Amino acid sequence: GIQVEQSPPDLILQEGANSTLRCNFSDSVNNLQWFHQNPWGQLINLFYIPSGTKQNGRLSATTVATERYSLLYISSSQTTDSGVYFCAVVNGGSQGNLIFGKGTKLSVKP
Amino acid sequence: NAGVMQNPRHLVRRRGQEARLRCSPMKGHSHVYWYRQLPEEGLKFMVYLQKENIIDESGMPKERFSAEFPKEGPSILRIQQVVRGDSAAYFCASSPPYSYEQYFGPGTRLTVT
């Protein structure tokens, strides 16, 4: 099956710093989503981005489907950005279920 | 438009009891997915349902677990004779027809004592 790898696994930032999270996938995809799991365990939809670039406030994402990777940019990080960021994909030949990466755990220090 | 709703948010069961988890998809969404997150792990797909049909249950444990999405009412994930290893967060997601984008509920945290 398709493999989804995220890097780095852990990231510690000072408030105000910028960061880039990476997601590599091993096969063609129909869907790619980025999620933020906050410290209370809730999964927040960040982006639906099977290809191209999107921006939402301090966050932006780019997926290059032909090269099988996606990047999530966080600018001017805040302590509320802490949590785990997951990338998830729907394989091109699947019924629609998401395959999740193991996540990047982000800690933003004040 | 209300989001995906799950209840209960927290559920405690003793070993051997049954757990029933409910999921109401977003209005207009006809596809429901269940995922499980074990402690310190990522999310794993369990089952994909449309109204009155199981489309893909390749991620469901072979025994004790079942799911349904009736014509009326919420989707139900049922775990019979729970064991401590079933303790996890169970998330439901829904998507509209002809879209792969999934929207997640707040999850049900099951604790088996």
mmCIF file of N, CA and C in Angstrom, chain A residues 30-31 33 35 37 40-43 45 48 86 90 95-98 100-101, chain B residues 9 33 35 37 41-43 45 48 55-56 91 100-104 106 109:
data_model
loop_
_atom_site.group_PDB
_atom_site.id
_atom_site.type_symbol
_atom_site.label_atom_id
_atom_site.label_comp_id
_atom_site.label_asym_id
_atom_site.label_seq_id
_atom_site.Cartn_x
_atom_site.Cartn_y
_atom_site.Cartn_z
ATOM 1 N N ASN A 30 -5.488 10.871 -4.862
ATOM 2 C CA ASN A 30 -6.671 11.639 -5.257
ATOM 3 C C ASN A 30 -6.955 12.771 -4.291
ATOM 4 N N ASN A 31 -6.353 12.662 -3.125
ATOM 5 C CA ASN A 31 -6.648 13.624 -2.082
ATOM 6 C C ASN A 31 -5.435 13.733 -1.184
ATOM 7 N N GLN A 33 -4.722 15.851 2.573
ATOM 8 C CA GLN A 33 -5.201 16.793 3.568
ATOM 9 C C GLN A 33 -4.164 16.957 4.664
ATOM 10 N N PHE A 35 -3.877 18.159 8.699
ATOM 11 C CA PHE A 35 -4.673 18.330 9.921
ATOM 12 C C PHE A 35 -3.759 18.779 11.056
ATOM 13 N N GLN A 37 -3.781 18.323 15.130
ATOM 14 C CA GLN A 37 -4.405 17.745 16.318
ATOM 15 C C GLN A 37 -3.935 18.555 17.515
ATOM 16 N N TRP A 40 -5.855 18.984 23.039
ATOM 17 C CA TRP A 40 -7.079 18.382 23.571
ATOM 18 C C TRP A 40 -7.542 17.210 22.711
ATOM 19 N N GLY A 41 -6.786 16.913 21.654
ATOM 20 C CA GLY A 41 -7.067 15.740 20.844
ATOM 21 C C GLY A 41 -7.953 15.978 19.640
ATOM 22 N N GLN A 42 -8.437 17.187 19.465
ATOM 23 C CA GLN A 42 -9.322 17.454 18.336
ATOM 24 C C GLN A 42 -8.531 17.576 17.041
ATOM 25 N N LEU A 43 -9.096 17.038 15.971
ATOM 26 C CA LEU A 43 -8.488 17.116 14.642
ATOM 27 C C LEU A 43 -9.094 18.285 13.878
ATOM 28 N N ASN A 45 -9.228 20.440 10.449
ATOM 29 C CA ASN A 45 -8.877 20.479 9.021
ATOM 30 C C ASN A 45 -8.092 21.755 8.722
ATOM 31 N N TYR A 48 -7.247 21.047 2.261
ATOM 32 C CA TYR A 48 -7.524 19.986 1.298
ATOM 33 C C TYR A 48 -6.748 20.381 0.059
ATOM 34 N N PHE A 86 -0.687 16.294 11.031
ATOM 35 C CA PHE A 86 -0.777 15.079 10.233
ATOM 36 C C PHE A 86 -1.033 15.415 8.770
ATOM 37 N N VAL A 90 -5.434 9.984 0.113
ATOM 38 C CA VAL A 90 -6.288 8.942 -0.443
ATOM 39 C C VAL A 90 -5.569 8.404 -1.663
ATOM 40 N N GLN A 95 -10.783 3.088 -2.190
ATOM 41 C CA GLN A 95 -12.191 3.439 -2.088
ATOM 42 C C GLN A 95 -12.410 4.826 -1.499
ATOM 43 N N GLY A 96 -11.401 5.404 -0.924
ATOM 44 C CA GLY A 96 -11.562 6.745 -0.386
ATOM 45 C C GLY A 96 -11.039 6.933 1.021
ATOM 46 N N ASN A 97 -10.548 5.865 1.663
ATOM 47 C CA ASN A 97 -10.068 6.015 3.024
ATOM 48 C C ASN A 97 -8.731 6.733 3.056
ATOM 49 N N LEU A 98 -8.538 7.554 4.093
ATOM 50 C CA LEU A 98 -7.301 8.301 4.262
ATOM 51 C C LEU A 98 -6.230 7.420 4.897
ATOM 52 N N PHE A 100 -2.815 7.949 6.933
ATOM 53 C CA PHE A 100 -2.155 9.011 7.673
ATOM 54 C C PHE A 100 -0.661 8.750 7.827
ATOM 55 N N GLY A 101 0.109 9.838 7.811
ATOM 56 C CA GLY A 101 1.484 9.764 8.264
ATOM 57 C C GLY A 101 1.531 9.724 9.781
ATOM 58 N N ARG B 9 -18.633 11.768 24.024
ATOM 59 C CA ARG B 9 -17.257 12.234 23.841
ATOM 60 C C ARG B 9 -16.281 11.382 24.647
ATOM 61 N N TYR B 33 -16.734 7.580 7.488
ATOM 62 C CA TYR B 33 -15.522 6.798 7.725
ATOM 63 C C TYR B 33 -15.264 6.755 9.232
ATOM 64 N N TYR B 35 -12.168 5.933 12.055
ATOM 65 C CA TYR B 35 -10.731 5.772 12.248
ATOM 66 C C TYR B 35 -10.465 5.562 13.738
ATOM 67 N N GLN B 37 -7.410 5.860 16.800
ATOM 68 C CA GLN B 37 -6.084 6.361 17.184
ATOM 69 C C GLN B 37 -5.714 5.737 18.525
ATOM 70 N N GLU B 41 -0.050 6.963 18.825
ATOM 71 C CA GLU B 41 0.047 6.493 17.443
ATOM 72 C C GLU B 41 -0.760 7.407 16.521
ATOM 73 N N GLY B 42 -0.578 7.202 15.232
ATOM 74 C CA GLY B 42 -1.367 7.942 14.254
ATOM 75 C C GLY B 42 -2.735 7.324 14.085
ATOM 76 N N LEU B 43 -3.481 7.841 13.156
ATOM 77 C CA LEU B 43 -4.836 7.371 12.918
ATOM 78 C C LEU B 43 -4.842 6.263 11.874
ATOM 79 N N PHE B 45 -7.390 3.781 9.488
ATOM 80 C CA PHE B 45 -8.705 3.566 8.917
ATOM 81 C C PHE B 45 -9.316 2.265 9.421
ATOM 82 N N TYR B 48 -15.508 2.168 5.949
ATOM 83 C CA TYR B 48 -16.109 3.217 5.122
ATOM 84 C C TYR B 48 -17.520 2.758 4.777
ATOM 85 N N ILE B 55 -18.879 -0.153 2.419
ATOM 86 C CA ILE B 55 -18.118 -0.096 1.174
ATOM 87 C C ILE B 55 -16.745 -0.759 1.347
ATOM 88 N N ASP B 56 -16.108 -0.495 2.473
ATOM 89 C CA ASP B 56 -14.762 -1.029 2.699
ATOM 90 C C ASP B 56 -14.579 -1.212 4.200
ATOM 91 N N PHE B 91 -12.453 8.229 15.848
ATOM 92 C CA PHE B 91 -12.896 9.395 15.099
ATOM 93 C C PHE B 91 -13.784 8.975 13.939
ATOM 94 N N TYR B 100 -13.455 13.797 -2.254
ATOM 95 C CA TYR B 100 -12.585 13.022 -1.380
ATOM 96 C C TYR B 100 -12.270 13.755 -0.072
ATOM 97 N N GLU B 101 -12.692 15.016 0.052
ATOM 98 C CA GLU B 101 -12.349 15.763 1.266
ATOM 99 C C GLU B 101 -13.177 15.273 2.440
ATOM 100 N N GLN B 102 -12.498 14.979 3.537
ATOM 101 C CA GLN B 102 -13.159 14.449 4.730
ATOM 102 C C GLN B 102 -13.100 15.447 5.877
ATOM 103 N N TYR B 103 -14.205 15.497 6.607
ATOM 104 C CA TYR B 103 -14.348 16.384 7.758
ATOM 105 C C TYR B 103 -14.508 15.522 8.996
ATOM 106 N N PHE B 104 -13.714 15.829 10.021
ATOM 107 C CA PHE B 104 -13.669 14.960 11.191
ATOM 108 C C PHE B 104 -14.498 15.494 12.346
ATOM 109 N N PRO B 106 -15.214 15.347 16.667
ATOM 110 C CA PRO B 106 -14.320 15.572 17.818
ATOM 111 C C PRO B 106 -13.779 14.292 18.426
ATOM 112 N N ARG B 109 -13.484 9.171 23.135
ATOM 113 C CA ARG B 109 -12.368 8.538 23.841
ATOM 114 C C ARG B 109 -12.898 7.398 24.689
#
